[in-house]
Coordinates of C-alpha atoms and ligand atoms in Angstrom, one line a residue:
M1 CA 163.7 -58.4 132.3
S2 CA 163.7 -58.0 136.2
Q3 CA 162.4 -60.2 138.8
S4 CA 160.2 -57.9 139.7
F5 CA 157.8 -57.4 137.1
Q6 CA 154.0 -57.9 137.4
F7 CA 150.8 -58.2 135.3
P8 CA 148.5 -55.6 135.7
D9 CA 145.9 -56.5 138.5
G10 CA 142.8 -58.4 135.9
F11 CA 145.0 -59.4 133.5
L12 CA 142.1 -62.0 131.9
W13 CA 143.8 -65.0 131.5
G14 CA 142.2 -67.6 129.4
S15 CA 142.5 -69.9 126.2
A16 CA 140.7 -69.5 122.4
T17 CA 138.6 -72.4 120.3
S18 CA 136.4 -72.0 117.7
A19 CA 133.3 -73.5 116.4
Y20 CA 133.6 -75.9 113.6
Q21 CA 137.0 -76.7 115.2
I22 CA 135.6 -78.4 118.5
E23 CA 131.8 -78.7 118.2
G24 CA 130.9 -81.6 116.0
S25 CA 127.5 -82.2 114.8
P26 CA 127.0 -79.9 111.8
D27 CA 123.1 -81.0 111.3
A28 CA 122.1 -81.2 115.0
D29 CA 118.9 -79.4 115.6
G30 CA 119.0 -77.7 112.6
A31 CA 121.8 -76.9 111.9
G32 CA 122.9 -75.0 108.1
H33 CA 126.5 -76.6 107.0
S34 CA 129.1 -74.1 106.3
I35 CA 131.5 -73.5 103.6
W36 CA 134.2 -75.9 106.0
H37 CA 132.4 -78.9 106.0
R38 CA 131.8 -78.7 102.3
F39 CA 135.2 -78.3 101.4
M40 CA 136.5 -80.8 103.4
N41 CA 134.1 -83.1 102.2
T42 CA 135.1 -82.0 98.6
P43 CA 137.1 -84.6 97.2
G44 CA 140.7 -83.0 96.3
L45 CA 140.1 -79.5 97.9
S46 CA 141.5 -80.4 101.7
A47 CA 144.9 -81.8 102.8
A48 CA 143.6 -84.6 104.9
P49 CA 141.1 -86.3 102.7
G50 CA 138.2 -88.3 105.0
E51 CA 138.4 -85.9 108.2
D52 CA 136.5 -83.7 108.4
G53 CA 134.8 -81.7 111.9
S54 CA 132.0 -83.9 111.7
V55 CA 132.8 -85.1 115.4
A56 CA 135.8 -82.6 116.3
C57 CA 136.2 -83.0 119.4
D58 CA 132.2 -83.8 120.0
H59 CA 132.0 -79.7 122.1
Y60 CA 128.4 -79.6 121.3
R61 CA 127.3 -82.8 123.3
R62 CA 130.5 -82.6 126.0
F63 CA 130.6 -78.9 127.0
K64 CA 129.4 -78.6 130.0
D65 CA 132.4 -81.1 130.6
D66 CA 134.3 -78.7 128.9
I67 CA 133.3 -76.3 131.2
A68 CA 133.9 -77.7 134.5
M69 CA 137.8 -79.2 132.9
M70 CA 138.4 -75.6 132.2
K71 CA 137.7 -74.7 135.9
R72 CA 139.4 -77.2 137.2
L73 CA 142.5 -75.7 135.0
G74 CA 141.8 -72.1 136.9
L75 CA 141.5 -70.6 133.5
Q76 CA 139.2 -66.9 133.9
A77 CA 138.2 -66.4 130.6
Y78 CA 137.2 -68.6 127.5
R79 CA 137.3 -67.3 123.9
F80 CA 134.9 -69.4 121.2
S81 CA 133.0 -68.4 118.0
I82 CA 129.6 -69.1 117.1
N83 CA 128.5 -71.5 114.3
W84 CA 126.4 -68.9 112.1
G85 CA 124.3 -71.2 110.4
R86 CA 123.3 -73.1 114.0
V87 CA 122.0 -69.2 114.4
Q88 CA 120.5 -68.8 111.0
P89 CA 120.3 -71.9 108.7
D90 CA 120.1 -69.8 105.0
G91 CA 122.0 -67.1 106.5
T92 CA 119.5 -64.8 106.7
G93 CA 115.7 -64.2 108.4
R94 CA 114.6 -67.0 110.1
V95 CA 116.4 -67.6 113.6
N96 CA 116.8 -71.7 114.4
D97 CA 116.1 -71.3 118.2
K98 CA 117.7 -74.8 119.2
G99 CA 121.1 -73.6 117.5
L100 CA 121.0 -70.1 119.7
D101 CA 120.1 -72.2 123.0
F102 CA 123.8 -74.0 122.5
Y103 CA 125.3 -70.8 123.1
K104 CA 122.8 -69.3 125.8
A105 CA 123.5 -72.4 127.6
L106 CA 127.1 -72.5 126.8
V107 CA 127.8 -69.0 128.6
D108 CA 125.2 -70.0 131.0
G109 CA 127.3 -73.0 132.0
L110 CA 130.8 -70.5 131.6
Q111 CA 129.3 -67.7 133.7
E112 CA 128.2 -70.7 136.7
A113 CA 132.0 -71.3 136.4
G114 CA 133.3 -67.9 136.7
I115 CA 134.6 -68.1 133.1
E116 CA 134.4 -65.1 131.0
P117 CA 133.3 -65.2 128.0
L118 CA 134.7 -63.6 125.0
A119 CA 132.2 -64.7 121.8
T120 CA 134.0 -64.5 118.1
L121 CA 130.6 -63.6 115.3
Y122 CA 132.7 -65.6 112.2
H123 CA 135.5 -67.7 112.6
W124 CA 135.6 -68.9 109.3
D125 CA 132.8 -70.9 109.0
L126 CA 130.4 -69.3 106.7
P127 CA 126.3 -71.0 105.2
V128 CA 126.7 -72.7 103.0
A129 CA 123.4 -70.8 101.8
L130 CA 124.9 -67.7 101.7
D131 CA 128.0 -69.3 99.5
D132 CA 125.5 -70.0 97.5
R133 CA 125.0 -66.7 96.9
G134 CA 128.6 -65.7 96.7
G135 CA 129.3 -65.3 99.8
W136 CA 132.3 -62.6 100.7
L137 CA 132.1 -61.5 97.7
N138 CA 128.6 -60.1 97.4
R139 CA 128.7 -56.7 98.8
D140 CA 124.9 -57.3 100.4
I141 CA 127.6 -59.6 103.2
A142 CA 127.6 -56.3 105.3
G143 CA 123.8 -56.5 106.1
W144 CA 123.4 -60.2 106.2
F145 CA 126.6 -60.2 109.1
A146 CA 125.0 -57.0 111.4
D147 CA 121.8 -58.7 111.5
Y148 CA 123.0 -62.4 111.9
A149 CA 125.5 -59.9 115.0
E150 CA 122.1 -58.3 116.0
I151 CA 120.5 -61.5 117.2
M152 CA 123.8 -63.0 118.8
Y153 CA 123.7 -59.6 120.5
R154 CA 120.3 -59.6 121.9
A155 CA 120.6 -63.2 122.8
L156 CA 123.9 -63.0 124.9
D157 CA 125.2 -59.0 125.6
G158 CA 123.8 -59.6 128.9
Q159 CA 126.8 -62.1 129.8
V160 CA 129.4 -61.9 127.1
T161 CA 131.4 -58.5 127.8
K162 CA 133.8 -58.6 124.6
W163 CA 133.0 -59.4 120.9
A164 CA 134.6 -60.1 117.8
T165 CA 133.1 -59.4 114.8
L166 CA 136.3 -61.6 112.4
N167 CA 139.1 -63.7 113.3
E168 CA 141.8 -63.4 111.0
P169 CA 140.4 -61.7 107.9
W170 CA 143.9 -62.2 106.3
V171 CA 143.4 -66.1 106.5
V172 CA 139.6 -66.5 104.7
T173 CA 140.7 -63.9 101.7
D174 CA 144.6 -65.2 101.8
G175 CA 143.6 -69.0 101.9
G176 CA 140.0 -69.1 100.7
Y177 CA 140.1 -66.2 97.7
L178 CA 143.6 -66.6 96.5
H179 CA 145.5 -69.3 97.1
G180 CA 142.5 -71.7 97.5
A181 CA 144.6 -73.7 100.2
L182 CA 141.0 -73.5 102.4
A183 CA 137.5 -72.7 102.4
P184 CA 135.6 -71.6 99.5
G185 CA 138.7 -73.0 97.8
H186 CA 139.1 -70.1 95.4
K187 CA 142.0 -69.3 93.5
N188 CA 141.6 -65.9 92.2
M189 CA 143.7 -62.6 92.2
F190 CA 140.4 -60.4 91.0
E191 CA 138.4 -62.3 93.8
A192 CA 141.1 -62.0 97.1
P193 CA 140.5 -57.8 97.0
I194 CA 137.0 -58.0 96.4
A195 CA 136.5 -60.7 99.7
S196 CA 138.9 -58.6 101.7
H197 CA 136.9 -54.9 101.0
N198 CA 133.4 -56.9 102.2
L199 CA 135.2 -58.0 105.3
M200 CA 135.8 -54.9 106.6
L201 CA 132.3 -53.6 105.2
A202 CA 131.0 -56.6 107.0
H203 CA 133.4 -56.2 110.3
G204 CA 132.1 -52.2 109.7
A205 CA 128.5 -52.8 110.6
A206 CA 128.6 -55.4 113.1
V207 CA 130.1 -52.6 115.1
D208 CA 127.5 -50.0 114.4
A209 CA 124.8 -52.6 114.8
Y210 CA 126.8 -53.2 118.7
R211 CA 126.3 -49.6 119.8
A212 CA 123.2 -49.8 119.1
T213 CA 122.4 -52.9 121.1
G214 CA 125.2 -53.9 122.7
R215 CA 126.6 -52.4 126.2
H216 CA 130.3 -53.9 126.1
E217 CA 133.4 -54.2 124.1
I218 CA 133.9 -54.9 120.4
G219 CA 136.7 -55.7 118.4
L220 CA 138.4 -57.0 115.7
V221 CA 140.5 -60.1 115.3
V222 CA 143.6 -60.0 113.6
N223 CA 146.4 -62.4 112.8
L224 CA 150.5 -61.2 113.2
E225 CA 153.5 -61.8 111.5
P226 CA 156.1 -59.4 111.5
K227 CA 158.1 -59.3 108.8
Y228 CA 162.0 -58.7 108.9
P229 CA 164.1 -58.2 106.1
A230 CA 166.5 -61.4 104.9
S231 CA 169.3 -58.7 103.7
E232 CA 170.5 -54.8 104.3
S233 CA 169.4 -54.6 100.1
E234 CA 166.5 -52.4 98.4
A235 CA 164.7 -55.3 97.1
D236 CA 164.2 -57.1 100.5
R237 CA 163.2 -54.6 102.1
A238 CA 160.4 -53.4 99.4
A239 CA 159.8 -57.2 99.8
V240 CA 159.2 -56.8 103.4
R241 CA 157.1 -53.9 103.0
R242 CA 154.5 -55.8 100.8
A243 CA 155.0 -58.6 102.4
D244 CA 153.5 -56.3 106.0
A245 CA 151.6 -53.7 103.9
Y246 CA 149.6 -57.5 102.5
M247 CA 149.5 -59.3 106.0
N248 CA 149.8 -56.6 109.1
R249 CA 148.4 -53.7 107.2
Q250 CA 145.8 -54.8 104.9
Y251 CA 142.8 -54.9 107.7
L252 CA 144.4 -52.7 111.2
D253 CA 144.1 -49.8 108.0
P254 CA 141.0 -49.2 106.7
A255 CA 139.9 -50.3 110.5
L256 CA 141.9 -47.6 112.4
L257 CA 143.1 -45.7 109.9
G258 CA 140.6 -45.2 107.4
E259 CA 142.6 -46.4 104.2
Y260 CA 144.0 -49.3 102.7
P261 CA 148.5 -49.8 102.6
A262 CA 149.5 -47.7 99.3
E263 CA 151.7 -51.2 98.4
M264 CA 147.9 -53.3 97.7
K265 CA 147.9 -51.6 94.7
E266 CA 151.9 -52.6 94.2
I267 CA 151.1 -56.1 94.8
F268 CA 147.5 -56.6 93.1
G269 CA 148.0 -54.5 90.0
E270 CA 144.6 -53.9 88.3
A271 CA 142.8 -56.3 90.8
W272 CA 143.0 -54.2 93.1
P273 CA 140.3 -51.6 92.9
D274 CA 139.4 -48.3 93.3
W275 CA 137.4 -47.8 96.3
A276 CA 134.4 -45.8 96.8
A277 CA 136.0 -43.1 99.4
E278 CA 132.2 -43.1 101.8
D279 CA 133.3 -47.0 102.2
F280 CA 135.9 -46.0 104.4
D281 CA 133.6 -44.3 107.1
R282 CA 131.7 -47.6 107.1
I283 CA 134.7 -49.4 107.8
K284 CA 136.7 -47.2 110.3
R285 CA 134.3 -47.5 113.2
P286 CA 135.3 -46.7 117.1
L287 CA 136.8 -50.6 118.3
D288 CA 137.2 -50.8 122.1
F289 CA 140.1 -53.4 121.3
I290 CA 142.4 -54.9 119.2
G291 CA 142.7 -58.8 119.8
V292 CA 145.9 -59.8 118.3
N293 CA 147.3 -63.5 117.2
Y294 CA 151.0 -64.6 117.0
Y295 CA 152.2 -67.6 116.1
T296 CA 155.6 -66.4 114.4
R297 CA 157.7 -64.4 112.6
N298 CA 159.2 -64.5 108.8
V299 CA 162.2 -62.8 107.4
T300 CA 161.4 -62.3 103.9
R301 CA 163.9 -61.7 100.8
H302 CA 162.6 -60.7 97.8
D303 CA 161.3 -63.7 94.8
E304 CA 160.1 -62.7 91.4
T305 CA 158.8 -66.5 91.3
S306 CA 156.3 -65.5 94.8
W307 CA 153.3 -64.6 93.0
P308 CA 151.4 -62.0 93.6
L309 CA 153.9 -61.1 96.2
R310 CA 157.1 -61.2 95.1
A311 CA 158.5 -61.8 98.4
S312 CA 159.6 -65.2 99.8
P313 CA 159.9 -66.6 103.9
V314 CA 163.9 -67.9 104.3
R315 CA 164.1 -70.9 106.9
Q316 CA 166.5 -69.9 109.6
T317 CA 169.3 -72.8 110.4
G318 CA 169.3 -73.1 114.6
A319 CA 166.3 -72.0 115.0
T320 CA 163.2 -74.6 116.5
Y321 CA 160.6 -74.5 114.1
T322 CA 156.9 -76.5 115.0
E323 CA 155.1 -78.9 113.3
T324 CA 153.2 -76.7 111.7
G325 CA 156.7 -75.3 110.5
W326 CA 156.4 -71.7 111.9
E327 CA 160.0 -70.6 113.7
V328 CA 160.2 -69.8 117.4
F329 CA 160.6 -66.4 117.4
P330 CA 158.9 -65.3 120.8
Q331 CA 160.8 -61.7 120.6
G332 CA 158.2 -61.3 117.0
L333 CA 155.6 -61.0 119.7
T334 CA 157.4 -58.1 121.7
D335 CA 158.1 -56.2 118.3
T336 CA 154.2 -57.2 117.3
L337 CA 153.1 -55.4 119.8
M338 CA 155.2 -52.5 120.1
W339 CA 154.4 -51.5 116.4
V340 CA 150.7 -52.0 117.4
K341 CA 151.0 -49.8 120.0
E342 CA 153.6 -46.9 117.8
R343 CA 151.6 -47.3 114.6
Y344 CA 147.4 -47.3 116.2
G345 CA 147.8 -45.1 119.2
N346 CA 148.5 -47.7 121.9
P347 CA 145.1 -49.4 121.2
T348 CA 143.9 -51.9 124.1
V349 CA 144.7 -54.6 122.7
Y350 CA 144.0 -58.9 123.7
I351 CA 146.2 -61.7 122.6
T352 CA 143.5 -63.7 121.4
E353 CA 145.2 -66.9 120.5
N354 CA 149.4 -68.3 120.8
G355 CA 150.4 -71.3 120.7
A356 CA 151.5 -74.2 118.6
A357 CA 151.7 -77.6 117.4
F358 CA 153.9 -80.1 118.5
Y359 CA 154.6 -83.5 118.0
D360 CA 153.5 -85.1 121.8
P361 CA 154.1 -88.5 122.5
P362 CA 151.2 -90.8 123.2
V363 CA 149.4 -90.1 126.9
A364 CA 151.5 -92.3 129.6
E365 CA 150.3 -94.9 132.0
N366 CA 150.6 -92.4 134.4
G367 CA 148.1 -90.2 132.5
R368 CA 150.7 -87.5 132.1
V369 CA 151.8 -85.5 128.6
Q370 CA 155.0 -84.2 128.6
D371 CA 154.9 -81.7 126.0
P372 CA 158.3 -79.6 126.6
L373 CA 158.8 -77.7 123.8
R374 CA 155.0 -76.1 124.1
Q375 CA 156.1 -75.8 127.6
S376 CA 158.8 -73.4 126.8
Y377 CA 157.3 -72.2 123.9
Y378 CA 154.6 -70.9 126.4
R379 CA 157.2 -69.4 128.9
S380 CA 158.9 -67.6 126.6
H381 CA 155.9 -65.9 124.5
I382 CA 154.0 -64.9 128.1
K383 CA 157.5 -63.0 129.3
A384 CA 157.4 -61.6 125.8
V385 CA 153.9 -59.8 126.4
G386 CA 155.0 -59.1 129.9
D387 CA 157.7 -57.3 127.9
A388 CA 155.3 -55.3 125.8
I389 CA 153.6 -54.8 128.9
A390 CA 157.1 -52.9 130.9
Q391 CA 157.4 -50.8 127.5
G392 CA 153.8 -49.7 127.3
A393 CA 151.9 -51.3 125.6
D394 CA 148.2 -51.5 126.7
I395 CA 147.5 -55.2 126.6
R396 CA 144.7 -57.0 128.7
G397 CA 144.7 -60.3 128.7
Y398 CA 146.5 -63.4 127.0
M399 CA 144.5 -66.8 125.5
A400 CA 146.1 -69.7 124.5
W401 CA 145.5 -71.7 121.0
S402 CA 144.2 -73.9 122.1
L403 CA 142.5 -75.2 124.9
M404 CA 142.6 -78.9 123.0
D405 CA 144.0 -80.8 120.2
N406 CA 141.3 -80.1 117.1
L407 CA 140.9 -80.0 113.5
E408 CA 143.7 -78.0 112.4
W409 CA 141.4 -77.0 109.3
S410 CA 142.6 -78.2 105.8
L411 CA 145.8 -80.2 108.2
G412 CA 142.8 -82.5 109.7
Y413 CA 143.3 -83.7 113.3
S414 CA 147.8 -84.2 112.7
K415 CA 148.7 -80.9 114.4
R416 CA 148.2 -80.9 117.5
F417 CA 147.2 -77.6 119.2
G418 CA 145.8 -77.8 122.1
I419 CA 147.3 -77.5 126.0
V420 CA 144.5 -80.8 127.2
H421 CA 145.2 -83.7 124.9
V422 CA 142.3 -85.5 123.0
D423 CA 141.9 -88.9 122.2
F424 CA 139.6 -88.4 118.6
E425 CA 138.9 -92.6 119.7
T426 CA 137.7 -91.7 123.5
Q427 CA 137.1 -88.2 123.7
T428 CA 138.9 -88.1 126.7
R429 CA 140.6 -85.3 127.8
T430 CA 144.2 -84.9 129.3
P431 CA 145.7 -81.6 130.3
K432 CA 149.1 -81.9 129.2
D433 CA 152.0 -80.9 131.1
S434 CA 151.6 -77.2 129.4
A435 CA 148.1 -77.0 130.4
K436 CA 149.6 -77.5 134.3
Q437 CA 152.2 -74.9 133.7
Y438 CA 149.4 -72.3 132.8
S439 CA 147.3 -73.1 135.9
R440 CA 150.0 -72.2 137.9
I441 CA 151.6 -69.2 135.3
I442 CA 147.4 -67.9 135.8
E443 CA 147.3 -69.1 139.4
T444 CA 150.3 -66.4 140.0
N445 CA 149.4 -63.9 137.7
G446 CA 152.3 -64.4 135.8
A447 CA 154.6 -64.1 139.0
C448 CA 156.3 -67.3 138.6
L449 CA 157.4 -67.0 135.3
Y450 CA 159.8 -64.6 137.1
D451 CA 160.7 -65.7 140.1
G452 CA 162.5 -69.0 139.3
S453 CA 159.4 -70.9 141.3
L454 CA 158.1 -72.9 137.4
D455 CA 161.8 -74.3 136.8
Ligands
BGC501 C1 143.0 -69.6 113.6 C2 143.0 -70.6 114.3 C3 144.3 -71.8 113.9 C4 145.6 -71.8 114.4 C5 146.2 -72.5 114.5 C6 144.6 -69.0 113.4 O1 145.1 -68.8 112.1 O2 142.6 -68.5 114.0 O3 141.9 -71.2 114.0 O4 143.4 -73.6 114.0 O5 145.9 -70.3 113.6 O6 146.7 -72.5 112.5

């Protein structure tokens, strides 16, 4: 990349979190519990027994300090999610004003600090009251979700200019309904397609509700992971097609093209229903942007023993892997963004998550947390975004995952993704070196990555 590359004017630099991972106070002010709280507290389900989101980063009580910290870091935007059960403890009907007030105060505080709020309506924490009625397996959830979304639009659309319906529907179904590693912990090949489809119907219904009420922008957030063949064999290339359809096209194709990839039937066999054609009119609604979450790539090989994809990842010798076992591969981000541009007609994209868990040393006596691997991850990946912009992709912003160390779902607090270190005993926040580097990137609108002044 040439020395003269510049991120576009107005490119939005921020960081991201989600409700259950940081808020704590799951019972406060009349909130209803979510499936995540239930999952973490059911013996045998979570991989981190004894840990849950009861306290997390205590953000529910410390949000004002956290906003002040974001301001000190120079963040221009903050992507957060709303815990549905705080607002509607039963998932439908009655609104809990105190829960709503929390998000109003958060958004007011962000606005006062000059930080643009990006709100995600669903980042995995379904109210238990709805799970008891079938959760994502109940087709009525599209209407429940649209009603909840409308409550939020009416309350916050004056200040929130970017909304996302769902965060990573693939993770919701793959982890929650197919493999059981995430809430609600089901392991059922026949449920997963239904959950996927109902997620998409809910997405479409929430977009329609937004068009009736909202005045700004709404989109869908997906996690994308490019798949590269382990060899040129036809079997490996077919495995790549299946893996790519399953993870990358399963949600974007219906949302943007109005159909599921043909490979879905090949993957799920008789468990993949023939969906009613009119459902796709409900799912494919005009979107203002796509949110892309990117962490890693996958080199994929054919593998008969891997259910149901018949495809497995191949570990790359000599590559750097993060603490969550993900290969560091920045070129994959450029490739992904160019793929989105080509396949879907250059939609407006925000990078809504990108980051890495690495082992961090304890906070040093001088208050420093040195995290060179994370610094390097950010430098290379932000440049990878620059490469895609230089090739014509319409990318408007970048959100680092995550603002601070938090609950990494079923892995508990062991994996640290923050640019800010959190001491979970004292709740002390300490910006890591990567946060300081990010402040400088923001201050120079990315120029310091190219002019040598970061080195
Ligand atoms: C999720 C985050 C999660 C991150 C790292 C994404 O899949 O949206 O909630 O913490 O990846 O695993």
